[in-house]
mmCIF file of C-alpha atoms in Angstrom:
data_model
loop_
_atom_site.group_PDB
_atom_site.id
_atom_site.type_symbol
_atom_site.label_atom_id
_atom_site.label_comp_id
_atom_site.label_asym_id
_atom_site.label_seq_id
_atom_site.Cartn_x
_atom_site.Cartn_y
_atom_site.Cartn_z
ATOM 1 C CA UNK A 211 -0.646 -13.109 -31.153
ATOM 2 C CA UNK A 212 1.738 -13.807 -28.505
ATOM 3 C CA UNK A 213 5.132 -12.543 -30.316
ATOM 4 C CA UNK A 214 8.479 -13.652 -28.400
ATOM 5 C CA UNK A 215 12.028 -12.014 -28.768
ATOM 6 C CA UNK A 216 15.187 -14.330 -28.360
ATOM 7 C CA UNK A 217 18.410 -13.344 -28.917
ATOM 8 C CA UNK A 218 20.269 -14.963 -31.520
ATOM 9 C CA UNK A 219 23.727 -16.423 -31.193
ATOM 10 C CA UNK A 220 26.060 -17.940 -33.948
ATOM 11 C CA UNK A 221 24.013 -21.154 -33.893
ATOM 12 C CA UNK A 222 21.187 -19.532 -35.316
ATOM 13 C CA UNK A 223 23.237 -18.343 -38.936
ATOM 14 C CA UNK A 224 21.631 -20.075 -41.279
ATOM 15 C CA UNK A 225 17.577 -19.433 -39.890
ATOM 16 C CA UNK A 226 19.176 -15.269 -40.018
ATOM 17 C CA UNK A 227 20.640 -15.996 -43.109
ATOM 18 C CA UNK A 228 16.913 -17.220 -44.295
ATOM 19 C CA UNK A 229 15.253 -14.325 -42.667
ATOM 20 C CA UNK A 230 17.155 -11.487 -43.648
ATOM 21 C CA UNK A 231 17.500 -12.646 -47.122
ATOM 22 C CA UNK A 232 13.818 -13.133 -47.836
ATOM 23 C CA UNK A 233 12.977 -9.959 -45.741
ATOM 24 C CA UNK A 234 15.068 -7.589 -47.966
ATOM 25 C CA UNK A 235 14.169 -8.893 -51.061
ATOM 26 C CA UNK A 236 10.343 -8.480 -49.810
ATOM 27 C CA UNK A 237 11.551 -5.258 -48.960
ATOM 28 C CA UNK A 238 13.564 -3.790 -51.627
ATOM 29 C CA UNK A 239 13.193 -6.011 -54.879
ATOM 30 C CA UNK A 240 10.697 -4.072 -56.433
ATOM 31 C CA UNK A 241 12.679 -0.496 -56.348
ATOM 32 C CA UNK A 242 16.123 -2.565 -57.269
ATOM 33 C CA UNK A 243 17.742 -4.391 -60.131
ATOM 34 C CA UNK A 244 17.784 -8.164 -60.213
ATOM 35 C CA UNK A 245 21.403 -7.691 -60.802
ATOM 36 C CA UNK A 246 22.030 -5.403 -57.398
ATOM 37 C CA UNK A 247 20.064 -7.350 -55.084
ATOM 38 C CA UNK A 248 21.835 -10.325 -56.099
ATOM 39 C CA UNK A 249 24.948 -8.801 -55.160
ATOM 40 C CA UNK A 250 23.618 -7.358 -52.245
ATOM 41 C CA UNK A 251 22.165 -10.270 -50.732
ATOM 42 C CA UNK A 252 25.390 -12.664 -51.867
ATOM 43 C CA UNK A 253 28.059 -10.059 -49.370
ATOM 44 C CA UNK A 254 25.255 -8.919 -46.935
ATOM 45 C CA UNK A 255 24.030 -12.490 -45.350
ATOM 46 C CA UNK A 256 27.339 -13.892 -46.320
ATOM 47 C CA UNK A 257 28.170 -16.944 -43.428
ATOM 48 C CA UNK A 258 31.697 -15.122 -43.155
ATOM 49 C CA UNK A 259 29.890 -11.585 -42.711
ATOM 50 C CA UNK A 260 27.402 -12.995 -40.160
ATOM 51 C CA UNK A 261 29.874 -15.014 -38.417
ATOM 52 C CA UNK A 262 31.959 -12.206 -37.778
ATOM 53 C CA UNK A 263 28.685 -9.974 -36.449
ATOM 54 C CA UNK A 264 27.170 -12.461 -34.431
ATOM 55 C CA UNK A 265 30.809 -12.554 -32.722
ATOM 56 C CA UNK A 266 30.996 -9.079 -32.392
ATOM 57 C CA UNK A 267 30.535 -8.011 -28.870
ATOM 58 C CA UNK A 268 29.259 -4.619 -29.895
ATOM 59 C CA UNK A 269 26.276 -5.855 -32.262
ATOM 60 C CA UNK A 270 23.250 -7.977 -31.308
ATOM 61 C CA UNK A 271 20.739 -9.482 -33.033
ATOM 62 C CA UNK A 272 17.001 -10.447 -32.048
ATOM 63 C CA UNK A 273 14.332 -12.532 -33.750
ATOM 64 C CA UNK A 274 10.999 -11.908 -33.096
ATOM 65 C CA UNK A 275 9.250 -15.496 -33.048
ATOM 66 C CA UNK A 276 5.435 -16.615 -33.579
ATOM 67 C CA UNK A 277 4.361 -19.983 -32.347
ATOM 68 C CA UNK A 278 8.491 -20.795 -33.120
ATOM 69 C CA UNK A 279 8.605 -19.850 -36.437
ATOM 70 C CA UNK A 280 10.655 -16.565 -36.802
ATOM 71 C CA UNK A 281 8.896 -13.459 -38.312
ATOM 72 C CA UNK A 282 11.232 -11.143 -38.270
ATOM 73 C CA UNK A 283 14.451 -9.970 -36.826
ATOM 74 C CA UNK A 284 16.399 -7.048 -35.422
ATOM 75 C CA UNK A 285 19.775 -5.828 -35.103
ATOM 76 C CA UNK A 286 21.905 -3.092 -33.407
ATOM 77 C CA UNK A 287 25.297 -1.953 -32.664
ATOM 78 C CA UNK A 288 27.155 0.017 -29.862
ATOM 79 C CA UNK A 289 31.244 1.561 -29.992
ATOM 80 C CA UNK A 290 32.616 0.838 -32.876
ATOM 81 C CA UNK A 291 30.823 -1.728 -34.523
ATOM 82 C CA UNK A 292 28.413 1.403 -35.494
ATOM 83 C CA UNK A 293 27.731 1.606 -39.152
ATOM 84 C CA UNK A 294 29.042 5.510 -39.357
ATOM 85 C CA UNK A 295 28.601 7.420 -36.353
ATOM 86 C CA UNK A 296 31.021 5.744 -33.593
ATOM 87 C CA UNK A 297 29.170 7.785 -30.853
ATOM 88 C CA UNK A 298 30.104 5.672 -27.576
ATOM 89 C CA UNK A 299 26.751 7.409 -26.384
ATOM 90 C CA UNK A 300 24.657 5.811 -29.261
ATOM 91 C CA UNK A 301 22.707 2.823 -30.081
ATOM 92 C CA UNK A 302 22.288 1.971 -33.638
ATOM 93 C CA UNK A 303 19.338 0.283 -35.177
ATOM 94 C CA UNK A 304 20.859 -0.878 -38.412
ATOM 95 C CA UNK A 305 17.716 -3.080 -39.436
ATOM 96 C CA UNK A 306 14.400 -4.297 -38.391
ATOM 97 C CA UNK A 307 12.639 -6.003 -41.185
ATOM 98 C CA UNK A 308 9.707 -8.104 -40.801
ATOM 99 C CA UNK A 309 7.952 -10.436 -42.848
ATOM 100 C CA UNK A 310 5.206 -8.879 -45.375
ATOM 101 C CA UNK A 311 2.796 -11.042 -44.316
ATOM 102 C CA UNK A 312 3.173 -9.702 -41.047
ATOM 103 C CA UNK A 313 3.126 -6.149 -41.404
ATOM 104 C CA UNK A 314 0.940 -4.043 -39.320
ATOM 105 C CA UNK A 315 0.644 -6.678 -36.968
ATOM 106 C CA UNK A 316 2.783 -4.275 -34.490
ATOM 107 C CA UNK A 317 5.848 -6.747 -34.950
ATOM 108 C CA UNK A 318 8.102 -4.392 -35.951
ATOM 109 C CA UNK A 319 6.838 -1.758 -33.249
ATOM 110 C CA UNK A 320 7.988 -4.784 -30.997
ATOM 111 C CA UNK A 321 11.192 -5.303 -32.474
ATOM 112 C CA UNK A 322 11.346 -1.137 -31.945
ATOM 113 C CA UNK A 323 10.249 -1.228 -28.402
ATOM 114 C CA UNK A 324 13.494 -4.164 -28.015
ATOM 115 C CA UNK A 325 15.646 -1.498 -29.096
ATOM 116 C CA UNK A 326 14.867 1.362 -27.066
ATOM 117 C CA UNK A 327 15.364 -1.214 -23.713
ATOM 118 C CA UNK A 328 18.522 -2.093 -25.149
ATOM 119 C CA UNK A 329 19.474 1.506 -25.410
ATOM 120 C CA UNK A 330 18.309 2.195 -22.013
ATOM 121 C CA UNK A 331 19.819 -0.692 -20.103
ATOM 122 C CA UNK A 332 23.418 0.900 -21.838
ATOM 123 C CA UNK A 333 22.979 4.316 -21.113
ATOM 124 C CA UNK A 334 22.930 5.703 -24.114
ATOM 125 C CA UNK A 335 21.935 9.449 -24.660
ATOM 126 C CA UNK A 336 20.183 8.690 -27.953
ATOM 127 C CA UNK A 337 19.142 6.247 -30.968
ATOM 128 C CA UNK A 338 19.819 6.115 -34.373
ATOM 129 C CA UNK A 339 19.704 4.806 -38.015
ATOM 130 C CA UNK A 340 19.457 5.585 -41.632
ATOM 131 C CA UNK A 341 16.021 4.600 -43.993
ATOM 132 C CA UNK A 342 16.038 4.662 -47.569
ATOM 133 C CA UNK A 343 14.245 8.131 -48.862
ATOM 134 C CA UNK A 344 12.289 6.014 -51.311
ATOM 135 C CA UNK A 345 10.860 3.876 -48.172
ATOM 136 C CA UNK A 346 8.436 5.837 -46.886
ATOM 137 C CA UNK A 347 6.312 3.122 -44.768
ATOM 138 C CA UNK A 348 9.810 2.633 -42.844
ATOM 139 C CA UNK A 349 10.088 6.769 -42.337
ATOM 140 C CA UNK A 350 6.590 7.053 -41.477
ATOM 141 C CA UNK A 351 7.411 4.532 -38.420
ATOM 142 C CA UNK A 352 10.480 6.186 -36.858
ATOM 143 C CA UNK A 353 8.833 9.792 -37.472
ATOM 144 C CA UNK A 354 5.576 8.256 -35.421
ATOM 145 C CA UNK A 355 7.757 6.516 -33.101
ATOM 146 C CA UNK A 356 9.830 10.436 -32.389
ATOM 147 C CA UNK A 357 12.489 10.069 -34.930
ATOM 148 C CA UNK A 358 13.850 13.232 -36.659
ATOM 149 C CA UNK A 359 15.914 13.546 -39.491
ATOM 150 C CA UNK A 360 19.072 15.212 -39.197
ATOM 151 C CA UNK A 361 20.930 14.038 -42.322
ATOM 152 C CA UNK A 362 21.472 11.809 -45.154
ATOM 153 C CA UNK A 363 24.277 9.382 -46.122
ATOM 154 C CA UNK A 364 25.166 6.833 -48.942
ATOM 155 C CA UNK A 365 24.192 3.500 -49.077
ATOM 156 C CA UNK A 366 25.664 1.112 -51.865
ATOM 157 C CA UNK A 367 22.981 -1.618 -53.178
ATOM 158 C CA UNK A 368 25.480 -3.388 -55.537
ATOM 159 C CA UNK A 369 26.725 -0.330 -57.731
ATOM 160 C CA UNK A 370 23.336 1.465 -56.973
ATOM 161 C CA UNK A 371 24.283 4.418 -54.916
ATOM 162 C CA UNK A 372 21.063 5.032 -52.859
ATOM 163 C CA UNK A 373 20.252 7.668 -49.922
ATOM 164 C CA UNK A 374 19.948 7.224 -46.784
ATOM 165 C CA UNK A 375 17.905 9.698 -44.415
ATOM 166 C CA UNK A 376 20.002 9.448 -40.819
ATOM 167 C CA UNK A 377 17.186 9.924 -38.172
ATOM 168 C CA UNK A 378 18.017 10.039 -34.236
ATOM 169 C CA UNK A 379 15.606 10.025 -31.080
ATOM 170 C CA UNK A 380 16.873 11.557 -27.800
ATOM 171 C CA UNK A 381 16.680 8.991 -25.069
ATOM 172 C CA UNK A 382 17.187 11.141 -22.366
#
């Protein structure tokens, strides 16, 4: 499987729309109400909202492509366009979700890998990003991968309010 990363710019809205929707829903729909995904998914892949992110010059997005159809996706933020800590010496992974039918396939350990370059080529003294506590297949990954937990935070899934475990990995 030869797996390619692109970057995506605004032009590619409505395939991220497609992927992040179906993603999360493959991700989360089975631990959620009907009724807070729908919200969820309605603000989260808004066009407005990811107009305004894939414009931001502090957030970038990646798709991870097989034979040009796109499997999955990644996305991360620098400054201020951090979800909570607005560490100028941090990189953010705020999501990498891949398609189900493609987990274990080392996709999202690719998507990973993207991230850690990225955080590199800025300079950044360390990585992180919050997981559900009920997702332990995604916790499992950033623990094998040198992740540590070091907190937790709230995440609203329509007026579900969920915790997040904040992890972090020392890049230097």
């Amino acid at each position: 499987m030869e797996i390619a990363i692109r970057k995506i710019t605004v032009n590619d809205l409505n395939e991220l729309q497609s992927i992040g929707k179906l993603t999360f829903t493959e991700t989360f729909s089975s631990g959620n109400s009907e009724e807070n995904m729908k919200a969820y998914l309605k603000n989260g892949f808004s066009t407005e909202k990811l107009t305004t992110e894939l414009s931001d010059p502090n957030a970038e997005f990646y798709f991870a492509e097989l034979y040009g159809e796109t499997i999955g996706y990644l996305k991360v933020n620098v400054g201020q366009s951090q979800t909570e800590i607005k560490d100028h010496n941090a990189l953010e992974i705020e999501r990498i979700y891949v398609l189900k039918e493609f987990h274990g396939k080392k996709v999202g350990q690719i998507l990973y890998n993207k991230a850690i370059v990225l955080a590199k080529e800025k300079n950044v003294d360390y990585v992180w990003l919050g997981v559900w506590e009920e997702n332990p297949r995604a916790i499992r990954f950033y623990e094998k991968n040198g992740f540590k937990a070091f907190d937790k935070h709230v995440f609203n899934l329509g007026n579900d309010e969920q915790t997040d475990i904040m992890m972090r990995l020392s890049i230097n």
